Each structure stands twice: as C-alpha cells, then as structure tokens.
Amino acid sequence: MLRWLIGGGREPQGLAETIGEEQTQNPYTELLVLKAHHDIVRFLVQLDNYRFASAGDDGIVVVWNAQTGEKLLELSGHTQKITAMTTFPSLEACEEKKQLILTASADRTRLDVWLSGGNDLCVWNQKLDLLCKTHHLSDTGISALIEIPNNCVVAAVGKELIIFKLIAPTEGALEWDILEVKRLLDHRDNILSLVNVNDLSFVSGSHVGELIIWDILDWTVQACEHNFWDPSPQLDTQQEIKLCHKPNDISIHHFTWDEENVFAAVGRGLYVYNLQMKCVIACQKTAHDSSVLHVAKLPNRQLISCSEDGSVRIWELREKQQLAAEPVPTGFFNMWGFGRVNKQASQPVKKQQENATSCSLELIGDLIGHSSSVGMFLYFEDHGLVTCSADHLIILWKNGERESGLRSLKLFQKLEENGDLYLTV
C-alpha cells in the first residue's frame, strides 16, 4: 500500500523491525511530492497552522502551503549551504509587534532568508531589511539555534554554545544590535542537538553521547551525563538496559519530551524514559537500519522517527503488564538522579515496579517514499506530515481517509452549485 518508488525507492536491508504492506493503523496513505530544491533539503520550520519553510545545501529557502503543497515564496541569496533554520518572535521593545527573521550566513553576505545558520548570525525584519549581524564566528558554522528568555538565543558552534542577546532600538541607540554574552565550553565534541525542554531549562547533546541540561536563565549546568552507553556492570546481577556500545551508535542526534516521558534518538535506537517510574520503560535498540536523525511526539501516544536509511516510521507506545521487576538503568538520564546509585538504594524502586506497567514501542507505520537520508519532519494536525531528504525532495504525507472525505464533500458541493444534485427529505 505504501511501497511507492520515488527516485529509486527503498527496501529494508538490515535488522530493524519491518511491517507488512497492509498497515491498518497507519493513516498516511496518500502523498504529495514537492520539488523546488536542487540539493539536500535539511531543514523544515513551521511558520503557522498552514505554512512551512524548507532550506538546505542549495542555499535557498522555500515557503510552502502545507494544505495544498503550493510553493508560496522562494528566498535566495546564499552562496553556500544553510546549516540551521528557526523562527524568532518580535521583541516587547519593538513598536511593531511583528515576527523577526534571523539568518546566519557562511558566505558573509546579505541573505534574504527566514532563519539559517552559518558563520554569521543576522537579524532581519519582515521586510527582509538587515537589522544587524555578528562578525565571523568560526569555520565550523552554527549547527543549531534556539530562543531563550530575555531576548536571547543560543547558537551551537562546534563544541561551544554561544549566548547572544538581541538589543532593540532605544532613544539613546537607534540601531539594532546583537551581542555575544557568554560561551559555554562544557562539551568535549561537536554538538548535534539543541532544544528547549521547558520554561526552566534547555538541553544539548553531542557526537560522543554527552547530554547536558542547562538553566535557561543563568546558563549554568543543572545536570550532565557522559559515557552513558557504558553502564556499570557490578551494580546488579540482573541484565541492565544497555543503550549502545559502538562509537557510531552513541551520538544523541535528537530528543523530545512530553509531560510523562523523555524520548531519545541514540544511534539507531529509540528510548523512552518515564520520569515518574525513574527507568527506561520502552526501547527499540534497532528502530532503523542507520542512525535516527529526528524524533517527535504525535497525538494518541504515537512517536515518529526518521533515519539516514531513508525510512520514516510511526510507533505507538503501548502498555503491557510487567511480570517481573525491571532494573533501573544506570547512565543515560542518571544526571537527573533517576538512575540507580547502588543495589540497596534500588530496592524501594524495584518493589514499586513489581506491580507496575511497562511499555513497548510497536511499529504501526512505515512511510516509503524517499530514496535517501531523511533529516527531519513536521507534523500538522489538519494537514499531515512533511518530510525532507537528501534526495532533494519534500514529501507531504496525507491522511487518506480524511482527504477522501474532503474530495467527496467538494464534489457534492460542486454538483449542488451546478444544480445537478437534488436533495430530498
């Protein structure tokens, strides 16, 4: 049902779980292929309830209609690839309450884009007028950008996190300015993931599996974890839930969260950590045949992930009766104090888990369409999923049942308008 061959297609090749052709629980049975880019498409940003922007190695930003797949706008100007993209709201000090557009350029030129990362960090208004920009940061370039309070942004540049503060015009200073406030140097390798967790903290993850939680206001380290892929074997005789061992399988590419769980993409696997039970409640150690690049929470306890192998998969977190006490894993998320410190300390937690429920990640959908690595995706409640790939394509995945209903409704409306449909009571 979903075995479309677009630009070569993809077939499962490794040890990852597979699913049959009849995916009865997968609603995304229709797709639209969007073509505008001429190189790898790496980034997607949701602008509102029906628009999104895409960017990648061709240096252009394209704005799309998520409902129809129509290309609304193309912004060009970069001579090198775009390495990050995000949005930034207007400041309270600004007279016009409009959204600002930040961009970063590797070519150090004026760029008409929404948000991108390179060697410079630029601030633009809605008219795409350059307000201010930083100087050349490094040859590494900005790999990720997030907004934090007090008109600040955090930029991941190689091993460093750089805090910038955006200064709005005042009576004494009529020009916009962007200032470097602080550099956070706690990571030992390049930073791959950077996200806000809540109103109190943000999290960064590195290529060698370092995970650091930062205070969002004073930028101090709240907790950190190193070498979480190598839990201590002497703490208990029961088998620990081990994440990964190979160097290529320990990178934290992405993570997300909800009120109950933290979802981590580590190597080729997916891990669900329950904050109340203080343990990993579900995992798929080989969720994909290659590294998982992006993960997000969907409604109805569902999770979506994409990988370097070109696959996009939908998972459902299901509860199952726990027959025996589950060990509390050490390492990974131990920085919150949730892991077991010693065997004696773990006994109360074990007793609490004896009658508890654990969960499993069940594969319910495999979206076959891309022929190369899928970097990320967006979820629109009313318009479906959007994925981008190294095959230069963007695919808009639609709920087949919903789209069929909308087409039928439009047909009946058209027939009624033309007088070809007579309704009787």
Short mmCIF file of C-alpha atoms in Angstrom, two decimals:
data_model
loop_
_atom_site.label_atom_id
_atom_site.label_comp_id
_atom_site.label_asym_id
_atom_site.label_seq_id
_atom_site.Cartn_x
_atom_site.Cartn_y
_atom_site.Cartn_z
CA MET A 1 0.00 0.00 0.00
CA LEU A 2 2.81 2.38 0.80
CA ARG A 3 5.54 0.96 -1.42
CA TRP A 4 5.90 3.97 -3.67
CA LEU A 5 9.07 4.14 -5.68
CA ILE A 6 10.16 7.75 -5.99
CA GLY A 7 13.59 8.30 -7.41
CA GLY A 8 14.60 4.73 -6.75
CA GLY A 9 12.68 3.90 -3.57
CA ARG A 10 13.96 1.96 -0.62
CA GLU A 11 13.65 -1.55 0.70
CA PRO A 12 14.55 -2.72 4.24
CA GLN A 13 18.08 -4.04 4.35
CA GLY A 14 19.10 -4.51 7.97
CA LEU A 15 17.95 -5.87 11.31
CA ALA A 16 15.37 -3.18 12.05
CA GLU A 17 11.79 -4.28 12.61
CA THR A 18 9.63 -4.43 9.48
CA ILE A 19 5.91 -4.16 8.83
CA GLY A 20 3.73 -5.62 6.11
CA GLU A 21 2.07 -3.90 3.19
CA GLU A 22 -1.34 -3.64 4.88
CA GLN A 23 -0.67 -1.03 7.54
CA THR A 24 -4.15 -0.79 9.01
CA GLN A 25 -3.15 1.63 11.79
CA ASN A 26 -1.20 3.97 9.51
CA PRO A 27 -3.44 6.87 8.37
CA TYR A 28 -0.90 8.39 5.95
CA THR A 29 -1.81 6.59 2.74
CA GLU A 30 -1.51 9.49 0.30
CA LEU A 31 1.39 11.77 -0.56
CA LEU A 32 2.35 14.89 -2.48
CA VAL A 33 5.92 15.25 -3.77
CA LEU A 34 7.16 18.85 -3.59
CA LYS A 35 10.06 19.81 -5.85
CA ALA A 36 11.92 23.12 -5.64
CA HIS A 37 15.35 22.38 -4.19
CA HIS A 38 18.38 21.32 -6.21
CA ASP A 39 20.41 19.80 -3.39
CA ILE A 40 19.97 18.15 0.00
CA VAL A 41 16.99 19.52 1.96
CA ARG A 42 17.99 19.54 5.62
CA PHE A 43 15.59 21.83 7.49
CA LEU A 44 11.88 22.39 7.92
CA VAL A 45 10.30 25.14 10.04
CA GLN A 46 6.61 25.57 10.74
CA LEU A 47 5.55 29.19 10.26
CA ASP A 48 1.87 28.90 11.24
CA ASN A 49 -1.01 26.43 11.01
CA TYR A 50 -0.76 26.05 7.25
CA ARG A 51 2.68 27.26 6.11
CA PHE A 52 6.21 25.94 6.49
CA ALA A 53 9.66 26.79 5.15
CA SER A 54 12.38 24.47 3.85
CA ALA A 55 16.12 25.02 3.42
CA GLY A 56 19.25 23.06 2.61
CA ASP A 57 22.51 22.82 0.75
CA ASP A 58 21.35 24.79 -2.31
CA GLY A 59 21.26 27.95 -0.16
CA ILE A 60 17.61 28.82 -0.80
CA VAL A 61 14.58 28.96 1.48
CA VAL A 62 11.18 27.95 0.10
CA VAL A 63 7.85 28.73 1.79
CA TRP A 64 5.07 26.16 1.19
CA ASN A 65 1.35 25.75 1.76
CA ALA A 66 1.01 22.61 3.90
CA GLN A 67 -2.57 22.03 2.81
CA THR A 68 -2.13 22.14 -0.96
CA GLY A 69 1.64 21.73 -1.41
CA GLU A 70 1.79 25.00 -3.34
CA LYS A 71 5.09 26.89 -3.38
CA LEU A 72 4.34 30.35 -1.99
CA LEU A 73 7.73 32.05 -1.96
CA GLU A 74 11.39 31.39 -2.75
CA LEU A 75 14.12 33.35 -0.96
CA SER A 76 17.61 33.17 -2.45
CA GLY A 77 20.94 34.81 -1.82
CA HIS A 78 23.14 32.26 -0.06
CA THR A 79 26.19 31.12 -1.98
CA GLN A 80 26.86 28.32 0.50
CA LYS A 81 24.66 25.77 2.21
CA ILE A 82 22.29 26.69 5.04
CA THR A 83 23.24 24.94 8.27
CA ALA A 84 20.37 25.90 10.62
CA MET A 85 16.94 27.48 10.45
CA THR A 86 14.41 28.67 13.03
CA THR A 87 11.94 31.48 13.81
CA PHE A 88 12.16 34.36 16.29
CA PRO A 89 9.25 36.43 17.70
CA SER A 90 9.18 40.20 17.89
CA LEU A 91 10.50 41.94 20.98
CA GLU A 92 8.42 43.84 23.51
CA ALA A 93 10.59 46.90 22.92
CA CYS A 94 9.73 46.90 19.25
CA GLU A 95 6.94 49.28 18.26
CA GLU A 96 5.57 46.96 15.57
CA LYS A 97 4.61 43.61 17.08
CA LYS A 98 5.80 41.51 14.18
CA GLN A 99 7.88 38.40 13.87
CA LEU A 100 11.58 38.93 13.26
CA ILE A 101 13.61 36.80 10.89
CA LEU A 102 17.09 35.70 11.94
CA THR A 103 19.63 34.30 9.49
CA ALA A 104 23.23 33.13 9.65
CA SER A 105 25.45 33.05 6.60
CA ALA A 106 28.56 31.07 5.78
CA ASP A 107 29.38 33.41 2.89
CA ARG A 108 29.13 36.59 5.00
CA THR A 109 26.77 38.28 2.57
CA ARG A 110 23.32 39.77 2.98
CA LEU A 111 20.88 36.91 2.73
CA ASP A 112 17.12 37.11 2.19
CA VAL A 113 16.12 34.07 4.24
CA TRP A 114 13.95 33.30 7.25
CA LEU A 115 16.43 31.69 9.61
CA SER A 116 19.64 29.86 8.88
CA GLY A 117 22.95 29.06 10.49
CA GLY A 118 26.41 29.63 9.14
CA ASN A 119 29.45 31.65 10.19
CA ASP A 120 27.41 34.80 10.86
CA LEU A 121 24.23 35.45 12.79
CA CYS A 122 21.97 38.06 11.22
CA VAL A 123 18.72 39.74 12.28
CA TRP A 124 16.12 40.76 9.67
CA ASN A 125 12.72 42.39 9.87
CA GLN A 126 9.64 41.22 7.97
CA LYS A 127 10.60 43.39 5.02
CA LEU A 128 13.87 41.44 4.88
CA ASP A 129 15.91 44.51 5.78
CA LEU A 130 19.15 43.62 7.54
CA LEU A 131 19.00 45.00 11.08
CA CYS A 132 22.32 43.75 12.42
CA LYS A 133 24.74 40.85 12.22
CA THR A 134 27.62 39.28 14.10
CA HIS A 135 31.16 39.02 12.86
CA HIS A 136 32.66 35.80 11.53
CA LEU A 137 32.21 33.22 14.31
CA SER A 138 34.23 30.21 13.15
CA ASP A 139 34.78 27.93 10.20
CA THR A 140 32.57 25.35 11.89
CA GLY A 141 29.40 27.36 11.48
CA ILE A 142 26.20 27.39 13.52
CA SER A 143 24.64 23.93 13.68
CA ALA A 144 21.56 24.79 15.80
CA LEU A 145 19.70 27.82 17.16
CA ILE A 146 17.09 28.12 19.91
CA GLU A 147 15.34 31.04 21.58
CA ILE A 148 15.65 31.56 25.35
CA PRO A 149 14.19 34.29 27.61
CA ASN A 150 15.33 37.91 27.85
CA ASN A 151 15.65 38.37 24.08
CA CYS A 152 18.49 35.85 23.84
CA VAL A 153 19.32 32.99 21.51
CA VAL A 154 21.68 30.04 21.93
CA ALA A 155 23.85 29.03 18.98
CA ALA A 156 25.67 25.70 18.79
CA VAL A 157 29.06 26.25 17.13
CA GLY A 158 31.25 23.16 17.11
CA LYS A 159 31.83 22.17 20.74
CA GLU A 160 30.62 25.51 22.08
CA LEU A 161 27.27 27.02 22.94
CA ILE A 162 27.26 30.81 22.40
CA ILE A 163 24.67 33.03 24.07
CA PHE A 164 23.65 36.11 22.04
CA LYS A 165 21.43 38.94 23.24
CA LEU A 166 19.34 40.96 20.81
CA ILE A 167 19.24 44.68 21.66
CA ALA A 168 16.25 46.63 20.33
CA PRO A 169 16.47 50.33 19.40
CA THR A 170 16.06 52.90 22.18
CA GLU A 171 16.13 56.69 22.40
CA GLY A 172 19.86 56.59 23.04
CA ALA A 173 20.66 53.97 20.42
CA LEU A 174 18.61 53.97 17.26
CA GLU A 175 20.22 50.89 15.73
CA TRP A 176 19.57 47.21 16.44
CA ASP A 177 22.47 45.25 17.83
CA ILE A 178 23.30 41.64 18.68
CA LEU A 179 25.88 40.97 21.39
CA GLU A 180 27.79 37.86 22.39
CA VAL A 181 27.11 37.39 26.11
CA LYS A 182 28.76 34.10 27.07
CA ARG A 183 30.35 30.93 25.74
CA LEU A 184 29.56 27.56 27.34
CA LEU A 185 32.53 25.21 26.95
CA ASP A 186 31.45 22.04 28.75
CA HIS A 187 31.05 19.77 25.70
CA ARG A 188 34.01 17.70 24.54
CA ASP A 189 32.79 17.09 20.99
CA ASN A 190 30.62 18.71 18.35
CA ILE A 191 27.08 19.49 19.45
CA LEU A 192 24.45 17.74 17.33
CA SER A 193 21.19 18.52 19.15
CA LEU A 194 19.92 21.59 21.00
CA VAL A 195 16.33 22.04 22.20
CA ASN A 196 14.23 23.75 24.86
CA VAL A 197 12.79 21.30 27.38
CA ASN A 198 10.53 23.61 29.37
CA ASP A 199 10.43 27.11 30.84
CA LEU A 200 13.35 26.30 33.14
CA SER A 201 15.96 24.53 31.05
CA PHE A 202 17.33 23.59 27.65
CA VAL A 203 19.32 20.50 26.65
CA SER A 204 22.26 19.87 24.33
CA GLY A 205 23.65 16.56 23.09
CA SER A 206 26.96 15.81 21.40
CA HIS A 207 28.50 13.40 18.93
CA VAL A 208 30.12 11.32 21.71
CA GLY A 209 26.94 10.96 23.73
CA GLU A 210 27.31 13.84 26.18
CA LEU A 211 23.97 15.16 27.37
CA ILE A 212 23.90 18.42 29.35
CA ILE A 213 20.92 20.19 30.92
CA TRP A 214 21.30 23.96 31.26
CA ASP A 215 19.47 26.53 33.33
CA ILE A 216 17.58 28.67 30.85
CA LEU A 217 18.07 31.91 32.83
CA ASP A 218 21.63 31.86 34.18
CA TRP A 219 23.03 29.26 31.72
CA THR A 220 24.62 27.11 34.42
CA VAL A 221 24.84 23.32 34.20
CA GLN A 222 21.93 21.69 36.04
CA ALA A 223 22.98 18.14 35.23
CA CYS A 224 25.12 16.24 32.77
CA GLU A 225 25.86 12.72 31.67
CA HIS A 226 28.97 11.35 29.99
CA ASN A 227 29.65 7.81 28.76
CA PHE A 228 26.05 6.77 29.40
CA TRP A 229 26.44 3.95 26.86
CA ASP A 230 28.68 2.05 29.29
CA PRO A 231 26.64 1.35 32.45
CA SER A 232 28.48 -0.13 35.41
CA PRO A 233 28.15 -3.94 35.37
CA GLN A 234 28.79 -4.61 39.05
CA LEU A 235 25.74 -2.86 40.46
CA ASP A 236 23.32 -5.74 40.00
CA THR A 237 23.28 -9.26 38.62
CA GLN A 238 20.18 -8.60 36.55
CA GLN A 239 20.75 -7.53 32.99
CA GLU A 240 20.82 -3.77 32.58
CA ILE A 241 19.15 -1.98 29.70
CA LYS A 242 22.20 -1.02 27.72
CA LEU A 243 21.86 1.60 25.06
CA CYS A 244 24.77 1.27 22.68
CA HIS A 245 28.41 0.20 22.62
CA LYS A 246 29.79 1.12 19.22
CA PRO A 247 31.15 4.67 18.87
CA ASN A 248 28.91 5.28 15.86
CA ASP A 249 25.84 4.28 17.88
CA ILE A 250 26.20 6.65 20.83
CA SER A 251 25.53 10.01 19.22
CA ILE A 252 22.50 11.86 20.53
CA HIS A 253 21.04 13.20 17.32
CA HIS A 254 17.74 14.39 18.73
CA PHE A 255 15.30 14.12 21.61
CA THR A 256 11.85 15.30 22.56
CA TRP A 257 9.53 15.02 25.55
CA ASP A 258 6.02 15.24 26.95
CA GLU A 259 4.62 15.52 30.47
CA GLU A 260 5.48 11.91 31.34
CA ASN A 261 8.40 10.76 29.22
CA VAL A 262 11.60 11.78 27.50
CA PHE A 263 12.12 10.28 24.03
CA ALA A 264 15.73 9.98 22.87
CA ALA A 265 17.20 9.13 19.47
CA VAL A 266 20.51 7.45 20.30
CA GLY A 267 22.39 5.83 17.46
CA ARG A 268 19.96 3.60 15.57
CA GLY A 269 17.60 3.25 18.52
CA LEU A 270 14.72 4.94 20.33
CA TYR A 271 14.44 5.06 24.13
CA VAL A 272 11.53 6.13 26.31
CA TYR A 273 12.36 7.22 29.84
CA ASN A 274 9.48 7.65 32.31
CA LEU A 275 10.12 10.48 34.76
CA GLN A 276 7.83 9.11 37.49
CA MET A 277 8.94 5.47 37.40
CA LYS A 278 12.57 6.56 37.03
CA CYS A 279 13.50 4.00 34.41
CA VAL A 280 13.52 3.23 30.72
CA ILE A 281 10.04 1.84 30.11
CA ALA A 282 10.39 1.07 26.41
CA CYS A 283 13.07 0.89 23.76
CA GLN A 284 13.76 -0.16 20.22
CA LYS A 285 17.51 -0.70 20.09
CA THR A 286 17.38 -1.08 16.31
CA ALA A 287 14.49 1.13 15.32
CA HIS A 288 16.15 1.87 11.97
CA ASP A 289 18.97 0.36 9.93
CA SER A 290 21.02 3.57 10.30
CA SER A 291 21.24 6.47 12.73
CA VAL A 292 17.97 8.05 13.84
CA LEU A 293 18.17 11.75 12.94
CA HIS A 294 14.89 13.14 14.24
CA VAL A 295 12.12 12.09 16.62
CA ALA A 296 8.84 13.75 17.60
CA LYS A 297 5.75 13.03 19.68
CA LEU A 298 2.41 12.66 17.91
CA PRO A 299 -1.07 12.54 19.46
CA ASN A 300 -2.52 9.29 20.83
CA ARG A 301 0.77 8.07 22.38
CA GLN A 302 2.44 7.86 19.00
CA LEU A 303 6.03 8.65 18.04
CA ILE A 304 7.57 9.32 14.65
CA SER A 305 11.23 8.88 13.70
CA CYS A 306 13.34 9.22 10.57
CA SER A 307 16.77 7.91 9.68
CA GLU A 308 19.80 8.03 7.43
CA ASP A 309 18.48 4.86 5.77
CA GLY A 310 15.66 6.90 4.20
CA SER A 311 12.88 5.47 6.35
CA VAL A 312 10.14 7.32 8.23
CA ARG A 313 8.45 5.24 10.89
CA ILE A 314 5.48 5.66 13.20
CA TRP A 315 5.48 3.97 16.61
CA GLU A 316 2.84 3.53 19.27
CA LEU A 317 3.72 3.46 22.97
CA ARG A 318 1.66 0.62 24.42
CA GLU A 319 1.35 -0.50 28.00
CA LYS A 320 1.88 -4.12 28.95
CA GLN A 321 1.62 -5.89 32.29
CA GLN A 322 5.03 -6.17 33.91
CA LEU A 323 5.60 -9.73 35.10
CA ALA A 324 8.85 -9.09 36.94
CA ALA A 325 10.62 -6.15 38.44
CA GLU A 326 12.53 -4.15 35.87
CA PRO A 327 16.02 -2.96 36.82
CA VAL A 328 16.60 0.76 36.94
CA PRO A 329 19.18 1.60 34.28
CA THR A 330 22.33 3.46 35.12
CA GLY A 331 23.83 6.10 32.93
CA PHE A 332 21.61 7.99 30.44
CA PHE A 333 19.25 10.29 32.34
CA ASN A 334 21.15 9.48 35.53
CA MET A 335 22.03 13.16 35.52
CA TRP A 336 18.54 13.84 36.90
CA GLY A 337 19.27 11.48 39.76
CA PHE A 338 16.83 8.95 38.33
CA GLY A 339 19.32 6.12 37.83
CA ARG A 340 20.27 3.57 40.50
CA VAL A 341 23.28 4.57 42.59
CA ASN A 342 23.67 1.24 44.37
CA LYS A 343 21.80 -2.03 44.78
CA GLN A 344 20.42 -1.22 48.20
CA ALA A 345 19.06 2.13 47.10
CA SER A 346 17.34 0.50 44.15
CA GLN A 347 15.24 -1.90 46.24
CA PRO A 348 12.37 0.51 47.01
CA VAL A 349 12.12 1.42 43.36
CA LYS A 350 12.10 -2.24 42.38
CA LYS A 351 9.31 -3.01 44.86
CA GLN A 352 7.31 -0.15 43.45
CA GLN A 353 7.78 -1.57 39.95
CA GLU A 354 6.74 -5.13 40.78
CA ASN A 355 3.09 -4.36 40.11
CA ALA A 356 3.74 -1.52 37.69
CA THR A 357 3.21 -1.49 33.97
CA SER A 358 5.95 -1.24 31.41
CA CYS A 359 5.54 -0.26 27.78
CA SER A 360 6.65 -1.27 24.34
CA LEU A 361 7.24 0.68 21.13
CA GLU A 362 5.20 -1.03 18.43
CA LEU A 363 5.78 -0.22 14.77
CA ILE A 364 2.45 0.78 13.16
CA GLY A 365 3.58 2.61 10.04
CA ASP A 366 6.48 2.70 7.58
CA LEU A 367 6.33 5.58 5.11
CA ILE A 368 8.17 4.56 1.96
CA GLY A 369 8.87 7.40 -0.44
CA HIS A 370 12.34 8.88 -0.01
CA SER A 371 15.34 7.28 -1.67
CA SER A 372 17.97 8.83 0.61
CA SER A 373 18.54 10.05 4.16
CA VAL A 374 15.55 11.78 5.80
CA GLY A 375 16.73 14.62 8.02
CA MET A 376 13.59 15.85 9.76
CA PHE A 377 9.83 16.27 9.58
CA LEU A 378 6.95 18.46 10.68
CA TYR A 379 3.51 17.48 11.97
CA PHE A 380 0.39 19.49 11.09
CA GLU A 381 -2.74 18.43 12.94
CA ASP A 382 -5.00 19.19 9.97
CA HIS A 383 -2.63 18.73 7.04
CA GLY A 384 -0.48 15.68 7.80
CA LEU A 385 3.27 15.13 7.90
CA VAL A 386 6.09 16.84 5.99
CA THR A 387 9.48 15.17 5.46
CA CYS A 388 12.68 16.39 3.79
CA SER A 389 15.53 14.34 2.42
CA ALA A 390 18.93 14.17 0.78
CA ASP A 391 17.11 13.12 -2.41
CA HIS A 392 16.24 16.85 -2.88
CA LEU A 393 12.54 16.11 -2.28
CA ILE A 394 9.94 17.22 0.24
CA ILE A 395 7.02 14.85 0.75
CA LEU A 396 3.69 15.88 2.21
CA TRP A 397 2.04 12.80 3.71
CA LYS A 398 -1.75 12.99 3.89
CA ASN A 399 -4.39 11.17 5.90
CA GLY A 400 -6.03 9.16 3.13
CA GLU A 401 -9.40 8.79 4.80
CA ARG A 402 -9.61 12.49 5.59
CA GLU A 403 -8.55 13.55 2.11
CA SER A 404 -11.09 11.21 0.53
CA GLY A 405 -13.82 12.74 2.67
CA LEU A 406 -12.77 16.26 1.69
CA ARG A 407 -12.80 15.36 -2.02
CA SER A 408 -16.27 13.85 -1.72
CA LEU A 409 -17.53 16.93 0.10
CA LYS A 410 -16.14 19.25 -2.60
CA LEU A 411 -17.72 17.09 -5.30
CA PHE A 412 -21.16 17.23 -3.70
CA GLN A 413 -20.84 20.98 -3.19
CA LYS A 414 -19.93 21.48 -6.84
CA LEU A 415 -22.82 19.31 -8.02
CA GLU A 416 -25.21 21.20 -5.80
CA GLU A 417 -23.95 24.55 -7.11
CA ASN A 418 -24.45 23.39 -10.70
CA GLY A 419 -27.95 22.14 -9.95
CA ASP A 420 -27.01 18.54 -10.68
CA LEU A 421 -27.68 17.37 -7.16
CA TYR A 422 -31.20 17.32 -5.79
CA LEU A 423 -31.62 16.69 -2.09
CA THR A 424 -34.90 15.22 -0.92
CA VAL A 425 -36.16 14.86 2.57
#
